[in-house]
């Protein structure tokens, strides 16, 4: 028993001991904005009645990059979460459903590409319902170690849901190469005297040592310095002893003859380009390398080419990129942002807000008495004063209010005109966006300020300012501004009847406006007042049952009356036999008998005796 227990412990330690690469997978957010399952019905409801939001459960499978869609084949690793209750939009923290975030997977050899498969379910009391299945490949180079690793963003999406996630891959300590499959540990002892090439992991012998493991000394062959070589010569140790050899570009017995230099193959390493200048070979190194022959690994961010306190980030393809602070922009953050370079771009006390620091996108936060793209328009008040004889109109221009007293508001620019025809639909969309994408809950009362203008290209845009209250308390607009300004939140455009005006190159939703409107009419009214619809349906059912019961009782009463009349007729017929001497009684009996026969649809034959 003890041996079995020890074996289980050792098996659990194998991935941590023998793995060569690590893959960290971090879930950012999952959006199921309609709250429906794979069958198109609400996660928790009946028919078109939705009682609550989805209880998402995730099965995460990391596999080799192939077209295999089997969620049970996970050659790299698999994890499953518990349910996340009552949330159509899941924003993932350090853990979710009992799973640590980021999730760590151990890899023997990293092949620079993998596949992520995610099964999503809605957890119910009886059985879990399928919500969606998302899958896709991602490509990533392994970093040398965890300190140099960077997270890269990816997205999986279907027509109904999407998942944003980040991945980083890095080699374990003492492992090198693109696949982290070369092992090298530096030694300066009896086992060897070498360092490791930081790129390939190849052993580099220290001075005075040679051999495969750099454990053979060259001291027995003498040391350079005991022999004097010429000006164009250098001393080398060889198997035959110390020799003087010509340096590059010289030849002859005493290395005094200049030799024409031509680039030779392999002189410049690591894809460097060789060229000749002053009869000397030079190398133009590729990104990430430096040195006379491009044999020294070079981090382009070593001397930080980013200006204005920008952060240099090394990437394999681009070499490096500069993450600029909010007040600068450009490849090296060399340009000052619009808000910083144009101090007076916003007029009449407006505040310039840089929306995208890598472009020219910004907006002006105007005081309450100004409007327009640059707060250039002062709002006028029309005060009508009337008396018994005449009416005069007095026009007063408001005094500019300092920006410190301006009520906070979130600003978004929409492509198109906002007016009475679509303003209510936009309000409903904003309420749903705030509820689904922020922590602001409760009954929302929104106030919209709109400014419609035309661009130089002739396109009509509407600048929309949003503020309001939640359950009667003014809410902070910072989180709303972040959501409305996030160009990667594709679902925001799905909610709005008309799309946002984003910087060039950003994704715009292609969901038709009428589809959005129909979705809100169905999703909003039915979801909010489902109990009213339920009461109406129950009332209709009760009314139908009452009418059917009334008809049945009425019909039963009519049949009973007909049976009573038939019994009276039969009794009269029997009495006529006893009083046959009375003609009048005979005629009455005959009359009743004929009526009864007609009701029974039977033929009556009478035989009258003379």
PDB file of N, CA and C in Angstrom, residues 141-196:
ATOM      1  N   UNK A 141       5.343  31.975 -30.338  1.00  0.00           N
ATOM      2  CA  UNK A 141       6.730  31.561 -30.110  1.00  0.00           C
ATOM      3  C   UNK A 141       6.989  31.481 -28.615  1.00  0.00           C
ATOM      4  N   UNK A 142       7.816  30.521 -28.227  1.00  0.00           N
ATOM      5  CA  UNK A 142       8.131  30.335 -26.810  1.00  0.00           C
ATOM      6  C   UNK A 142       9.195  31.327 -26.374  1.00  0.00           C
ATOM      7  N   UNK A 143       8.980  31.954 -25.228  1.00  0.00           N
ATOM      8  CA  UNK A 143       9.985  32.834 -24.646  1.00  0.00           C
ATOM      9  C   UNK A 143      11.046  32.001 -23.922  1.00  0.00           C
ATOM     10  N   UNK A 144      12.204  32.610 -23.650  1.00  0.00           N
ATOM     11  CA  UNK A 144      13.301  31.869 -23.010  1.00  0.00           C
ATOM     12  C   UNK A 144      12.953  31.474 -21.581  1.00  0.00           C
ATOM     13  N   UNK A 145      12.200  32.323 -20.899  1.00  0.00           N
ATOM     14  CA  UNK A 145      11.816  32.017 -19.526  1.00  0.00           C
ATOM     15  C   UNK A 145      10.565  32.815 -19.190  1.00  0.00           C
ATOM     16  N   UNK A 146      10.059  32.601 -17.992  1.00  0.00           N
ATOM     17  CA  UNK A 146       8.806  33.246 -17.601  1.00  0.00           C
ATOM     18  C   UNK A 146       8.944  34.760 -17.484  1.00  0.00           C
ATOM     19  N   UNK A 147      10.152  35.242 -17.140  1.00  0.00           N
ATOM     20  CA  UNK A 147      10.335  36.679 -17.005  1.00  0.00           C
ATOM     21  C   UNK A 147      10.220  37.399 -18.343  1.00  0.00           C
ATOM     22  N   UNK A 148      10.633  36.748 -19.419  1.00  0.00           N
ATOM     23  CA  UNK A 148      10.597  37.365 -20.744  1.00  0.00           C
ATOM     24  C   UNK A 148       9.320  37.045 -21.509  1.00  0.00           C
ATOM     25  N   UNK A 149       8.431  36.257 -20.928  1.00  0.00           N
ATOM     26  CA  UNK A 149       7.210  35.869 -21.633  1.00  0.00           C
ATOM     27  C   UNK A 149       6.214  37.027 -21.653  1.00  0.00           C
ATOM     28  N   UNK A 150       5.417  37.078 -22.693  1.00  0.00           N
ATOM     29  CA  UNK A 150       4.378  38.086 -22.852  1.00  0.00           C
ATOM     30  C   UNK A 150       3.070  37.400 -23.220  1.00  0.00           C
ATOM     31  N   UNK A 151       1.955  37.903 -22.644  1.00  0.00           N
ATOM     32  CA  UNK A 151       0.642  37.373 -22.996  1.00  0.00           C
ATOM     33  C   UNK A 151       0.183  37.952 -24.335  1.00  0.00           C
ATOM     34  N   UNK A 152      -0.388  37.094 -25.174  1.00  0.00           N
ATOM     35  CA  UNK A 152      -0.914  37.510 -26.472  1.00  0.00           C
ATOM     36  C   UNK A 152      -2.412  37.227 -26.512  1.00  0.00           C
ATOM     37  N   UNK A 153      -3.168  38.168 -27.055  1.00  0.00           N
ATOM     38  CA  UNK A 153      -4.629  38.089 -27.034  1.00  0.00           C
ATOM     39  C   UNK A 153      -5.154  37.341 -28.258  1.00  0.00           C
ATOM     40  N   UNK A 154      -6.188  36.532 -28.031  1.00  0.00           N
ATOM     41  CA  UNK A 154      -6.864  35.795 -29.092  1.00  0.00           C
ATOM     42  C   UNK A 154      -8.368  35.814 -28.817  1.00  0.00           C
ATOM     43  N   UNK A 155      -9.149  35.450 -29.826  1.00  0.00           N
ATOM     44  CA  UNK A 155     -10.617  35.426 -29.681  1.00  0.00           C
ATOM     45  C   UNK A 155     -11.204  34.238 -30.431  1.00  0.00           C
ATOM     46  N   UNK A 156     -12.166  33.563 -29.794  1.00  0.00           N
ATOM     47  CA  UNK A 156     -12.990  32.545 -30.436  1.00  0.00           C
ATOM     48  C   UNK A 156     -14.409  33.097 -30.505  1.00  0.00           C
ATOM     49  N   UNK A 157     -15.082  32.928 -31.632  1.00  0.00           N
ATOM     50  CA  UNK A 157     -16.415  33.508 -31.784  1.00  0.00           C
ATOM     51  C   UNK A 157     -17.278  32.639 -32.683  1.00  0.00           C
ATOM     52  N   UNK A 158     -18.574  32.616 -32.371  1.00  0.00           N
ATOM     53  CA  UNK A 158     -19.608  32.015 -33.201  1.00  0.00           C
ATOM     54  C   UNK A 158     -20.651  33.092 -33.448  1.00  0.00           C
ATOM     55  N   UNK A 159     -21.668  32.816 -34.275  1.00  0.00           N
ATOM     56  CA  UNK A 159     -22.701  33.848 -34.494  1.00  0.00           C
ATOM     57  C   UNK A 159     -23.426  34.279 -33.229  1.00  0.00           C
ATOM     58  N   UNK A 160     -23.340  33.499 -32.119  1.00  0.00           N
ATOM     59  CA  UNK A 160     -24.102  33.841 -30.917  1.00  0.00           C
ATOM     60  C   UNK A 160     -23.234  34.239 -29.735  1.00  0.00           C
ATOM     61  N   UNK A 161     -22.029  33.685 -29.621  1.00  0.00           N
ATOM     62  CA  UNK A 161     -21.203  33.932 -28.440  1.00  0.00           C
ATOM     63  C   UNK A 161     -19.761  34.197 -28.856  1.00  0.00           C
ATOM     64  N   UNK A 162     -18.980  34.718 -27.901  1.00  0.00           N
ATOM     65  CA  UNK A 162     -17.543  34.903 -28.150  1.00  0.00           C
ATOM     66  C   UNK A 162     -16.778  34.727 -26.846  1.00  0.00           C
ATOM     67  N   UNK A 163     -15.509  34.352 -26.995  1.00  0.00           N
ATOM     68  CA  UNK A 163     -14.608  34.147 -25.863  1.00  0.00           C
ATOM     69  C   UNK A 163     -13.293  34.848 -26.160  1.00  0.00           C
ATOM     70  N   UNK A 164     -12.886  35.771 -25.273  1.00  0.00           N
ATOM     71  CA  UNK A 164     -11.582  36.422 -25.354  1.00  0.00           C
ATOM     72  C   UNK A 164     -10.636  35.744 -24.363  1.00  0.00           C
ATOM     73  N   UNK A 165      -9.425  35.439 -24.824  1.00  0.00           N
ATOM     74  CA  UNK A 165      -8.461  34.786 -23.945  1.00  0.00           C
ATOM     75  C   UNK A 165      -7.043  35.228 -24.309  1.00  0.00           C
ATOM     76  N   UNK A 166      -6.106  34.974 -23.391  1.00  0.00           N
ATOM     77  CA  UNK A 166      -4.702  35.311 -23.605  1.00  0.00           C
ATOM     78  C   UNK A 166      -3.843  34.078 -23.342  1.00  0.00           C
ATOM     79  N   UNK A 167      -2.720  33.983 -24.082  1.00  0.00           N
ATOM     80  CA  UNK A 167      -1.834  32.829 -23.968  1.00  0.00           C
ATOM     81  C   UNK A 167      -0.392  33.321 -23.888  1.00  0.00           C
ATOM     82  N   UNK A 168       0.394  32.676 -23.055  1.00  0.00           N
ATOM     83  CA  UNK A 168       1.843  32.881 -23.042  1.00  0.00           C
ATOM     84  C   UNK A 168       2.516  31.513 -22.961  1.00  0.00           C
ATOM     85  N   UNK A 169       3.620  31.354 -23.690  1.00  0.00           N
ATOM     86  CA  UNK A 169       4.382  30.101 -23.703  1.00  0.00           C
ATOM     87  C   UNK A 169       5.840  30.438 -23.421  1.00  0.00           C
ATOM     88  N   UNK A 170       6.471  29.668 -22.558  1.00  0.00           N
ATOM     89  CA  UNK A 170       7.869  29.933 -22.215  1.00  0.00           C
ATOM     90  C   UNK A 170       8.558  28.625 -21.830  1.00  0.00           C
ATOM     91  N   UNK A 171       9.878  28.613 -22.016  1.00  0.00           N
ATOM     92  CA  UNK A 171      10.671  27.426 -21.702  1.00  0.00           C
ATOM     93  C   UNK A 171      10.934  27.349 -20.204  1.00  0.00           C
ATOM     94  N   UNK A 172      11.027  26.128 -19.734  1.00  0.00           N
ATOM     95  CA  UNK A 172      11.427  25.918 -18.363  1.00  0.00           C
ATOM     96  C   UNK A 172      12.920  26.240 -18.215  1.00  0.00           C
ATOM     97  N   UNK A 173      13.356  26.400 -16.979  1.00  0.00           N
ATOM     98  CA  UNK A 173      14.776  26.679 -16.743  1.00  0.00           C
ATOM     99  C   UNK A 173      15.647  25.572 -17.344  1.00  0.00           C
ATOM    100  N   UNK A 174      16.763  25.994 -17.936  1.00  0.00           N
ATOM    101  CA  UNK A 174      17.748  25.077 -18.529  1.00  0.00           C
ATOM    102  C   UNK A 174      17.274  24.461 -19.834  1.00  0.00           C
ATOM    103  N   UNK A 175      16.193  25.009 -20.445  1.00  0.00           N
ATOM    104  CA  UNK A 175      15.734  24.519 -21.741  1.00  0.00           C
ATOM    105  C   UNK A 175      15.755  25.670 -22.745  1.00  0.00           C
ATOM    106  N   UNK A 176      16.122  25.349 -23.987  1.00  0.00           N
ATOM    107  CA  UNK A 176      16.316  26.363 -25.014  1.00  0.00           C
ATOM    108  C   UNK A 176      15.733  25.870 -26.328  1.00  0.00           C
ATOM    109  N   UNK A 177      15.757  26.778 -27.309  1.00  0.00           N
ATOM    110  CA  UNK A 177      15.292  26.435 -28.641  1.00  0.00           C
ATOM    111  C   UNK A 177      13.833  26.781 -28.839  1.00  0.00           C
ATOM    112  N   UNK A 178      13.397  26.749 -30.119  1.00  0.00           N
ATOM    113  CA  UNK A 178      12.012  27.091 -30.449  1.00  0.00           C
ATOM    114  C   UNK A 178      11.024  26.148 -29.796  1.00  0.00           C
ATOM    115  N   UNK A 179      11.419  24.881 -29.644  1.00  0.00           N
ATOM    116  CA  UNK A 179      10.536  23.903 -29.030  1.00  0.00           C
ATOM    117  C   UNK A 179      10.843  23.643 -27.573  1.00  0.00           C
ATOM    118  N   UNK A 180      11.776  24.386 -26.988  1.00  0.00           N
ATOM    119  CA  UNK A 180      12.205  24.201 -25.583  1.00  0.00           C
ATOM    120  C   UNK A 180      12.700  22.774 -25.345  1.00  0.00           C
ATOM    121  N   UNK A 181      13.272  22.150 -26.361  1.00  0.00           N
ATOM    122  CA  UNK A 181      13.660  20.745 -26.266  1.00  0.00           C
ATOM    123  C   UNK A 181      15.170  20.541 -26.160  1.00  0.00           C
ATOM    124  N   UNK A 182      15.945  21.630 -26.066  1.00  0.00           N
ATOM    125  CA  UNK A 182      17.394  21.522 -25.898  1.00  0.00           C
ATOM    126  C   UNK A 182      17.713  21.840 -24.442  1.00  0.00           C
ATOM    127  N   UNK A 183      18.330  20.902 -23.776  1.00  0.00           N
ATOM    128  CA  UNK A 183      18.640  21.078 -22.364  1.00  0.00           C
ATOM    129  C   UNK A 183      20.117  21.446 -22.192  1.00  0.00           C
ATOM    130  N   UNK A 184      20.365  22.478 -21.405  1.00  0.00           N
ATOM    131  CA  UNK A 184      21.743  22.904 -21.144  1.00  0.00           C
ATOM    132  C   UNK A 184      21.792  23.590 -19.788  1.00  0.00           C
ATOM    133  N   UNK A 185      22.675  23.107 -18.922  1.00  0.00           N
ATOM    134  CA  UNK A 185      22.915  23.716 -17.627  1.00  0.00           C
ATOM    135  C   UNK A 185      24.386  24.117 -17.533  1.00  0.00           C
ATOM    136  N   UNK A 186      24.661  25.369 -17.250  1.00  0.00           N
ATOM    137  CA  UNK A 186      26.039  25.868 -17.205  1.00  0.00           C
ATOM    138  C   UNK A 186      26.821  25.160 -16.098  1.00  0.00           C
ATOM    139  N   UNK A 187      28.081  24.816 -16.422  1.00  0.00           N
ATOM    140  CA  UNK A 187      28.947  24.121 -15.459  1.00  0.00           C
ATOM    141  C   UNK A 187      30.350  24.719 -15.500  1.00  0.00           C
ATOM    142  N   UNK A 188      30.971  24.717 -14.376  1.00  0.00           N
ATOM    143  CA  UNK A 188      32.388  25.060 -14.269  1.00  0.00           C
ATOM    144  C   UNK A 188      32.981  24.193 -13.164  1.00  0.00           C
ATOM    145  N   UNK A 189      32.902  22.888 -13.405  1.00  0.00           N
ATOM    146  CA  UNK A 189      33.370  21.921 -12.416  1.00  0.00           C
ATOM    147  C   UNK A 189      33.904  20.700 -13.152  1.00  0.00           C
ATOM    148  N   UNK A 190      34.017  19.597 -12.463  1.00  0.00           N
ATOM    149  CA  UNK A 190      34.590  18.397 -13.067  1.00  0.00           C
ATOM    150  C   UNK A 190      33.741  17.838 -14.202  1.00  0.00           C
ATOM    151  N   UNK A 191      32.454  18.159 -14.233  1.00  0.00           N
ATOM    152  CA  UNK A 191      31.591  17.651 -15.312  1.00  0.00           C
ATOM    153  C   UNK A 191      31.750  18.450 -16.594  1.00  0.00           C
ATOM    154  N   UNK A 192      32.305  19.647 -16.535  1.00  0.00           N
ATOM    155  CA  UNK A 192      32.485  20.464 -17.726  1.00  0.00           C
ATOM    156  C   UNK A 192      32.696  21.913 -17.372  1.00  0.00           C
ATOM    157  N   UNK A 193      33.190  22.660 -18.385  1.00  0.00           N
ATOM    158  CA  UNK A 193      33.457  24.086 -18.192  1.00  0.00           C
ATOM    159  C   UNK A 193      32.865  24.821 -19.405  1.00  0.00           C
ATOM    160  N   UNK A 194      31.584  25.184 -19.300  1.00  0.00           N
ATOM    161  CA  UNK A 194      30.921  25.782 -20.456  1.00  0.00           C
ATOM    162  C   UNK A 194      29.737  26.628 -19.998  1.00  0.00           C
ATOM    163  N   UNK A 195      29.337  27.534 -20.904  1.00  0.00           N
ATOM    164  CA  UNK A 195      28.096  28.297 -20.754  1.00  0.00           C
ATOM    165  C   UNK A 195      27.132  27.835 -21.842  1.00  0.00           C
ATOM    166  N   UNK A 196      25.922  28.344 -21.829  1.00  0.00           N
ATOM    167  CA  UNK A 196      24.891  27.929 -22.789  1.00  0.00           C
ATOM    168  C   UNK A 196      24.565  29.088 -23.719  1.00  0.00           C
TER     169      UNK A 196
END
